[in-house]
Amino acid sequence: MKALFLDDVGQLALRETARPEPGPHDLLVRVEACGICGTDRHLYLGEFPAKPPVTLGHEFSGVIEAIGEHVSGFAPGMRVTGDPNIACGRCPECHRGRVNLCHNLQAIGIHRNGGFAEFVILPETQAFVLPQTLDSLHGAFCEPLACCLHGVDLAEIKPGASVIVIGGGVIGLLVVQLARLAGATDVVLVTRSESKRRLAENLGATATLDPSSGDVIDRTVGAQGVIAGGADVVFECAGLTETVEQAPHLARRGGTVILLGVLPQGTTVAFSPFDLLFREVRVIPSFLNPFTHARAAALIASGTVKVAELVSRTIRLDDAAEAISHPAGNGEIRVLVVP
Ligand code: NAP
Ligand code: ZN
């Protein structure tokens, strides 16, 4: 089969390799689609450690080709999505139910071979069934959606709440939809690209704002702002120093900031403990997808969360190295590899 290998930092190569054999508790999945995520580029650049040589790709779905001898509940021909994050089940954090903080976390597409290949091995514990009728591209959005669900769970949005989302990439556009589903009546997305703002309005944002055309804090939560006085919940989904520093200022007294964006290791930001304390603003980081993948699959399978609009283009495996090694194009949301 064809697979794209990260051989070392900055070195991607498409090669013929033996089709993997499923172990007793594994599924062999024919990949239908695998999303290119910012993390893949960080892995390529060595900004995030991988375990080369390894096939990248952690946002995948496909059809079961074969199953290991002890697999139950799955059969060849079923469409599945994979939760790439494998917890050990036996470290102190796993025993506390905090599987995303597992001391021995292994990820498909980072430490084990992933979805930028014709076939991928998926342990049965990581597989979730999708409908046969689902568009073959849509299952690739379960993983990012599962991460957003964790953030939305931590935010404890109440019906009638006000929400500000910073950053209109895949994560921000999924959070906009989840915030509306959770009952928020005001959902404001802040992002620079005009096309992403229009799309967000179609997906449920009640207002959008371009951060480059004036003071964001004043226009969102100032006296004349769209959510004057501050939002109940602010989601940081851009992953920039500037936007992380902005986020607490957009929250109301007693409000919550959820940090979803990933900044390079070692980056520090400035915040005012006095302001956080006296306004009792909670700042909560949200990491990965603990126990949220099944709900993500259900939301996509039922069409409750819209993902067709988030597909910017599809490419073949032959063009994947080029796409991973370059920043996403202007206005692009998700590029999917269709092997
Ligand atoms: P992305 O496409 O890079 O989205 C970030 C968006 O922020 C960009 O699309 C950009 O859109 C917008 N942006 C840039 N400057 C801005 C500014 N000054 N104000 C407001 N928006 C601005 O990435 P993504 O895939 O959606 O992921 C978002 C972040 O979440 C990344 O840092 C990613 O690593 C992280 N992430 C975290 C988890 C987790 O478990 N916590 C999981 C997946 C991803 P415009 O060009 O329109 O401004
Ligand atoms: Zn563990």
Coordinates of C-alpha atoms and ligand atoms in Angstrom, one line a residue:
M1 CA 0.0 0.0 0.0
K2 CA 1.0 3.7 -0.3
A3 CA 1.8 5.6 2.9
L4 CA 3.3 9.0 3.6
F5 CA 6.1 8.7 6.1
L6 CA 7.6 11.4 8.3
D7 CA 11.2 10.1 8.2
D8 CA 12.8 13.0 10.2
V9 CA 12.1 16.6 10.9
G10 CA 11.3 18.3 7.6
Q11 CA 11.4 15.0 5.7
L12 CA 8.2 13.5 4.3
A13 CA 8.2 10.7 1.8
L14 CA 5.5 8.7 0.0
R15 CA 6.4 5.0 -0.2
E16 CA 5.1 1.6 -1.0
T17 CA 5.0 -0.4 2.2
A18 CA 3.5 -3.7 3.3
R19 CA -0.2 -3.6 4.2
P20 CA -0.3 -3.9 8.0
E21 CA -1.9 -7.0 9.6
P22 CA -4.5 -6.4 12.3
G23 CA -3.5 -7.8 15.7
P24 CA -6.1 -9.9 17.6
H25 CA -8.0 -6.8 18.9
D26 CA -7.4 -4.5 15.9
L27 CA -9.3 -3.4 12.9
L28 CA -7.7 -2.9 9.5
V29 CA -9.4 0.3 8.1
R30 CA -9.3 1.4 4.5
V31 CA -8.9 5.2 4.9
E32 CA -11.6 7.2 3.1
A33 CA -10.5 10.6 4.3
C34 CA -7.9 12.1 6.6
G35 CA -7.8 15.8 7.5
I36 CA -4.6 17.8 7.5
C37 CA -4.4 19.6 10.9
G38 CA -2.0 22.3 12.1
T39 CA -0.5 19.7 14.4
D40 CA 0.8 17.7 11.3
R41 CA 2.7 20.8 10.2
H42 CA 4.1 21.2 13.7
L43 CA 5.2 17.6 13.7
Y44 CA 6.8 18.0 10.2
L45 CA 8.7 21.1 11.5
G46 CA 9.8 19.3 14.7
E47 CA 7.9 21.8 16.9
F48 CA 6.1 18.9 18.4
P49 CA 7.9 15.6 18.9
A50 CA 6.8 12.6 16.8
K51 CA 8.4 9.1 16.6
P52 CA 9.8 8.9 13.1
P53 CA 9.7 7.0 10.8
V54 CA 5.9 7.3 11.2
T55 CA 2.9 7.9 9.0
L56 CA 1.1 11.0 10.2
G57 CA -2.7 11.7 10.1
H58 CA -4.9 11.5 13.2
E59 CA -8.2 12.9 11.8
F60 CA -9.4 9.9 9.8
S61 CA -12.3 7.7 9.0
G62 CA -12.8 4.8 6.7
V63 CA -14.3 1.3 6.1
I64 CA -13.2 -1.8 7.9
E65 CA -11.3 -4.1 5.5
A66 CA -10.4 -6.9 8.0
I67 CA -10.7 -7.6 11.7
G68 CA -8.5 -9.4 14.3
E69 CA -9.5 -12.8 15.6
H70 CA -10.8 -11.5 19.0
V71 CA -12.6 -8.4 17.7
S72 CA -16.3 -8.2 18.6
G73 CA -19.0 -5.8 17.5
F74 CA -17.3 -4.8 14.3
A75 CA -17.4 -6.4 10.8
P76 CA -15.7 -5.8 7.5
G77 CA -17.6 -3.2 5.4
M78 CA -18.6 -1.0 8.4
R79 CA -17.7 2.6 8.3
V80 CA -15.8 3.8 11.3
T81 CA -14.1 6.9 12.8
G82 CA -11.0 6.5 14.9
D83 CA -10.2 8.2 18.2
P84 CA -6.4 8.5 17.8
N85 CA -5.6 9.1 21.4
I86 CA -4.8 5.8 23.2
A87 CA -4.6 6.0 27.0
C88 CA -2.7 3.3 29.0
G89 CA -5.6 2.6 31.5
R90 CA -3.2 2.0 34.3
C91 CA -1.4 5.2 35.3
P92 CA -2.6 7.5 38.1
E93 CA -4.4 9.8 35.8
C94 CA -6.2 7.0 33.9
H95 CA -7.3 5.6 37.2
R96 CA -8.8 9.0 38.0
G97 CA -10.7 9.0 34.7
R98 CA -8.5 11.8 33.3
V99 CA -7.5 9.8 30.2
N100 CA -6.4 12.8 28.2
L101 CA -3.7 13.4 30.8
C102 CA -2.4 9.8 30.7
H103 CA 1.3 9.5 31.4
N104 CA 1.7 7.0 28.6
L105 CA -0.5 8.6 26.0
Q106 CA 0.1 7.2 22.5
A107 CA -1.5 8.8 19.4
I108 CA -2.2 7.2 16.1
G109 CA -0.6 9.5 13.5
I110 CA 2.1 10.7 16.0
H111 CA 3.5 7.7 17.8
R112 CA 1.9 4.9 15.7
N113 CA 1.2 4.9 11.9
G114 CA -1.8 7.1 11.0
G115 CA -4.2 8.0 8.3
F116 CA -2.1 9.4 5.5
A117 CA -2.1 5.9 3.9
E118 CA -4.4 3.6 2.1
F119 CA -4.9 1.5 5.3
V120 CA -4.5 2.2 9.0
I121 CA -4.6 -0.1 12.1
L122 CA -7.2 0.9 14.6
P123 CA -7.5 -0.9 18.0
E124 CA -11.2 -1.8 18.5
T125 CA -11.3 0.3 21.7
Q126 CA -10.7 3.4 19.5
A127 CA -13.3 2.7 16.9
F128 CA -16.8 4.2 16.6
V129 CA -19.4 3.1 13.9
L130 CA -20.7 5.7 11.5
P131 CA -23.7 5.3 9.1
Q132 CA -23.1 3.7 5.7
T133 CA -25.0 6.6 4.2
L134 CA -22.8 9.3 5.6
D135 CA -20.7 11.3 3.1
S136 CA -17.3 9.6 3.2
L137 CA -15.5 12.9 3.9
H138 CA -17.5 13.8 7.0
G139 CA -16.2 11.2 9.4
A140 CA -12.7 12.9 9.3
F141 CA -14.2 15.7 11.4
C142 CA -15.0 13.5 14.5
E143 CA -11.6 14.0 16.1
P144 CA -11.5 17.8 16.0
L145 CA -15.2 17.9 17.0
A146 CA -14.5 15.6 20.0
C147 CA -11.8 18.1 21.2
C148 CA -14.3 20.9 20.9
L149 CA -16.9 18.9 22.8
H150 CA -14.5 18.6 25.8
G151 CA -14.0 22.4 25.7
V152 CA -17.8 23.0 25.6
D153 CA -18.3 20.5 28.4
L154 CA -15.8 22.4 30.6
A155 CA -17.5 25.7 29.8
E156 CA -20.9 24.5 31.3
I157 CA -22.8 26.8 28.9
K158 CA -26.3 27.4 30.1
P159 CA -29.4 28.1 27.9
G160 CA -29.5 31.8 27.2
A161 CA -25.7 32.3 27.7
S162 CA -23.5 34.7 25.7
V163 CA -20.4 33.3 24.1
I164 CA -17.4 34.9 22.2
V165 CA -15.3 32.6 20.0
I166 CA -11.8 33.9 18.9
G167 CA -10.5 32.3 15.7
G168 CA -12.6 31.0 12.8
G169 CA -10.7 27.9 11.8
V170 CA -12.2 24.3 12.1
I171 CA -12.1 24.5 15.9
G172 CA -13.7 27.9 16.1
L173 CA -16.4 27.0 13.5
L174 CA -17.3 23.8 15.4
V175 CA -17.3 25.6 18.7
V176 CA -19.8 28.1 17.3
Q177 CA -22.2 25.3 16.4
L178 CA -21.8 23.5 19.7
A179 CA -22.3 26.7 21.7
R180 CA -25.7 27.2 19.9
L181 CA -26.6 23.6 20.5
A182 CA -25.8 24.0 24.2
G183 CA -28.3 26.9 24.3
A184 CA -26.2 30.0 23.9
T185 CA -28.4 32.8 22.5
D186 CA -25.5 35.1 21.6
V187 CA -22.5 33.6 19.8
V188 CA -20.0 36.1 18.4
L189 CA -17.1 34.9 16.3
V190 CA -14.0 37.1 15.9
T191 CA -11.8 36.2 12.9
R192 CA -10.1 38.1 10.1
S193 CA -11.2 36.3 7.0
E194 CA -14.5 37.6 5.5
S195 CA -15.4 34.2 4.0
K196 CA -15.0 32.5 7.4
R197 CA -17.2 35.2 9.0
R198 CA -20.0 34.7 6.4
L199 CA -19.7 30.9 6.9
A200 CA -20.0 31.3 10.7
E201 CA -23.1 33.3 10.3
N202 CA -24.6 30.5 8.2
L203 CA -23.6 28.0 10.9
G204 CA -25.2 29.8 13.8
A205 CA -23.1 32.8 14.9
T206 CA -25.4 35.6 15.8
A207 CA -22.7 38.2 15.0
T208 CA -19.1 38.3 13.6
L209 CA -16.3 40.7 13.9
D210 CA -13.0 41.4 12.1
P211 CA -10.2 41.9 14.6
S212 CA -8.1 43.9 12.2
S213 CA -10.7 46.7 11.8
G214 CA -10.5 48.2 15.3
D215 CA -10.3 47.5 19.0
V216 CA -11.7 44.0 19.6
I217 CA -12.4 44.5 23.4
D218 CA -14.3 47.7 22.9
R219 CA -16.3 46.5 20.0
T220 CA -17.3 43.2 21.7
V221 CA -17.8 44.0 25.4
G222 CA -17.5 47.8 25.6
A223 CA -20.6 49.9 26.4
Q224 CA -21.7 49.9 22.8
G225 CA -20.4 46.4 22.1
V226 CA -22.3 43.4 20.8
I227 CA -22.1 41.7 24.2
A228 CA -21.7 44.8 26.4
G229 CA -20.3 44.0 29.8
G230 CA -18.7 40.7 28.8
A231 CA -19.6 37.2 27.7
D232 CA -20.4 34.3 30.0
V233 CA -17.9 32.2 28.1
V234 CA -15.0 33.0 25.9
F235 CA -13.3 30.3 23.7
E236 CA -9.8 31.0 22.6
C237 CA -9.4 29.0 19.3
A238 CA -6.7 31.0 17.5
G239 CA -3.6 29.9 19.5
L240 CA -1.8 33.3 19.5
T241 CA -0.3 35.3 22.3
E242 CA -2.4 38.3 21.4
T243 CA -5.7 36.4 21.5
V244 CA -4.9 34.5 24.7
E245 CA -4.2 37.8 26.4
Q246 CA -7.4 39.3 24.9
A247 CA -9.6 36.5 26.1
P248 CA -10.0 37.3 29.9
H249 CA -11.0 40.9 29.0
L250 CA -13.9 39.6 26.9
A251 CA -15.4 37.6 29.8
R252 CA -18.0 39.1 32.2
R253 CA -17.5 39.1 36.0
G254 CA -17.7 35.5 37.0
G255 CA -17.3 34.4 33.4
T256 CA -15.2 31.5 32.0
V257 CA -12.4 31.4 29.4
I258 CA -11.7 28.1 27.7
L259 CA -8.2 27.8 26.2
L260 CA -8.3 25.5 23.1
G261 CA -5.6 27.1 21.0
V262 CA -2.1 25.6 21.2
L263 CA 0.9 28.0 21.5
P264 CA 4.5 26.9 21.0
Q265 CA 6.1 25.3 24.0
G266 CA 7.8 27.9 26.2
T267 CA 5.5 30.8 25.1
T268 CA 4.4 33.0 28.0
V269 CA 1.6 35.5 28.1
A270 CA 0.8 38.5 30.3
F271 CA -2.3 38.5 32.5
S272 CA -3.4 40.5 35.5
P273 CA -4.0 38.2 38.6
F274 CA -5.7 41.2 40.2
D275 CA -8.3 41.5 37.4
L276 CA -8.9 37.7 37.3
L277 CA -9.3 37.6 41.1
F278 CA -11.6 40.6 41.5
R279 CA -13.8 39.6 38.6
E280 CA -13.4 35.9 39.4
V281 CA -12.8 35.0 35.8
R282 CA -12.0 31.3 35.4
V283 CA -9.4 30.3 32.8
I284 CA -9.7 26.6 31.9
P285 CA -7.4 24.8 29.4
S286 CA -9.1 22.1 27.3
F287 CA -6.8 19.3 26.1
L288 CA -7.9 16.6 23.6
N289 CA -11.0 14.5 23.7
P290 CA -11.6 12.5 26.9
F291 CA -14.7 10.3 26.4
T292 CA -16.2 12.6 23.8
H293 CA -15.6 10.7 20.6
A294 CA -18.8 8.8 20.7
R295 CA -20.8 12.0 21.0
A296 CA -18.8 13.6 18.2
A297 CA -19.6 10.7 15.9
A298 CA -23.3 10.9 16.9
L299 CA -23.4 14.7 16.1
I300 CA -21.8 14.1 12.7
A301 CA -23.8 11.0 11.8
S302 CA -27.1 12.8 12.5
G303 CA -26.1 15.9 10.7
T304 CA -26.6 18.0 13.9
V305 CA -23.2 19.5 13.5
K306 CA -22.5 20.7 9.9
V307 CA -19.1 19.8 8.4
A308 CA -19.6 19.8 4.6
E309 CA -19.0 23.5 4.7
L310 CA -15.6 23.0 6.4
V311 CA -14.1 21.0 3.5
S312 CA -12.0 23.5 1.5
R313 CA -10.6 20.9 -1.0
T314 CA -9.6 17.2 -1.2
I315 CA -6.2 16.0 -2.4
R316 CA -4.6 12.7 -3.2
L317 CA -1.8 11.1 -1.2
D318 CA 0.7 12.1 -3.9
D319 CA 0.0 15.8 -3.0
A320 CA -0.2 15.4 0.8
A321 CA 3.5 16.1 1.5
E322 CA 3.3 19.4 -0.3
A323 CA 0.1 20.4 1.5
I324 CA 1.4 19.4 5.0
S325 CA 4.7 21.3 4.5
H326 CA 3.1 24.6 3.6
P327 CA 0.8 26.8 5.7
A328 CA -3.0 26.5 4.9
G329 CA -4.1 28.8 2.0
N330 CA -6.0 32.0 2.7
G331 CA -9.5 31.3 3.7
E332 CA -8.9 27.5 3.7
I333 CA -10.5 25.6 6.6
R334 CA -9.8 21.9 6.2
V335 CA -7.9 20.1 3.4
L336 CA -8.7 16.4 3.4
V337 CA -6.5 13.7 1.9
V338 CA -8.5 11.0 0.1
P339 CA -6.1 8.1 -0.5
Ligands
NAP1 P1 -6.6 27.4 12.4 O1 -7.3 27.0 11.2 O2 -5.2 27.9 12.4 O3 -7.5 28.4 13.2 C1 -7.1 29.5 13.9 C2 -7.8 30.7 13.2 O4 -7.6 31.9 14.0 C3 -7.3 31.0 11.8 O5 -8.1 30.3 10.9 C4 -7.4 32.5 11.7 O6 -8.5 32.8 10.8 C5 -7.8 33.0 13.1 N1 -7.0 34.1 13.6 C6 -5.8 34.5 13.3 N2 -5.4 35.6 13.9 C7 -6.5 36.0 14.6 C8 -6.8 37.1 15.5 N3 -5.9 38.1 15.7 N4 -8.0 37.2 16.0 C9 -9.0 36.2 15.8 N5 -8.7 35.2 15.0 C10 -7.5 35.0 14.4 O7 -6.5 26.1 13.4 P2 -7.7 25.2 13.9 O8 -7.5 23.8 13.3 O9 -9.0 25.8 13.9 O10 -7.2 25.1 15.5 C11 -7.3 26.2 16.3 C12 -6.3 26.0 17.5 O11 -6.8 24.9 18.3 C13 -4.9 25.7 17.1 O12 -4.0 26.3 17.9 C14 -4.8 24.2 17.3 O13 -3.5 23.7 17.5 C15 -5.7 24.0 18.5 N6 -6.3 22.7 18.7 C16 -6.4 22.4 20.1 C17 -7.0 21.2 20.4 C18 -7.2 20.9 21.9 O14 -7.4 19.7 22.2 N7 -7.1 21.8 22.7 C19 -7.4 20.3 19.4 C20 -7.3 20.7 18.1 C21 -6.7 21.9 17.8 P3 -8.6 34.2 10.1 O15 -7.5 34.2 9.0 O16 -10.0 34.3 9.7 O17 -8.2 35.2 11.1
ZN2 ZN -2.6 6.4 31.5

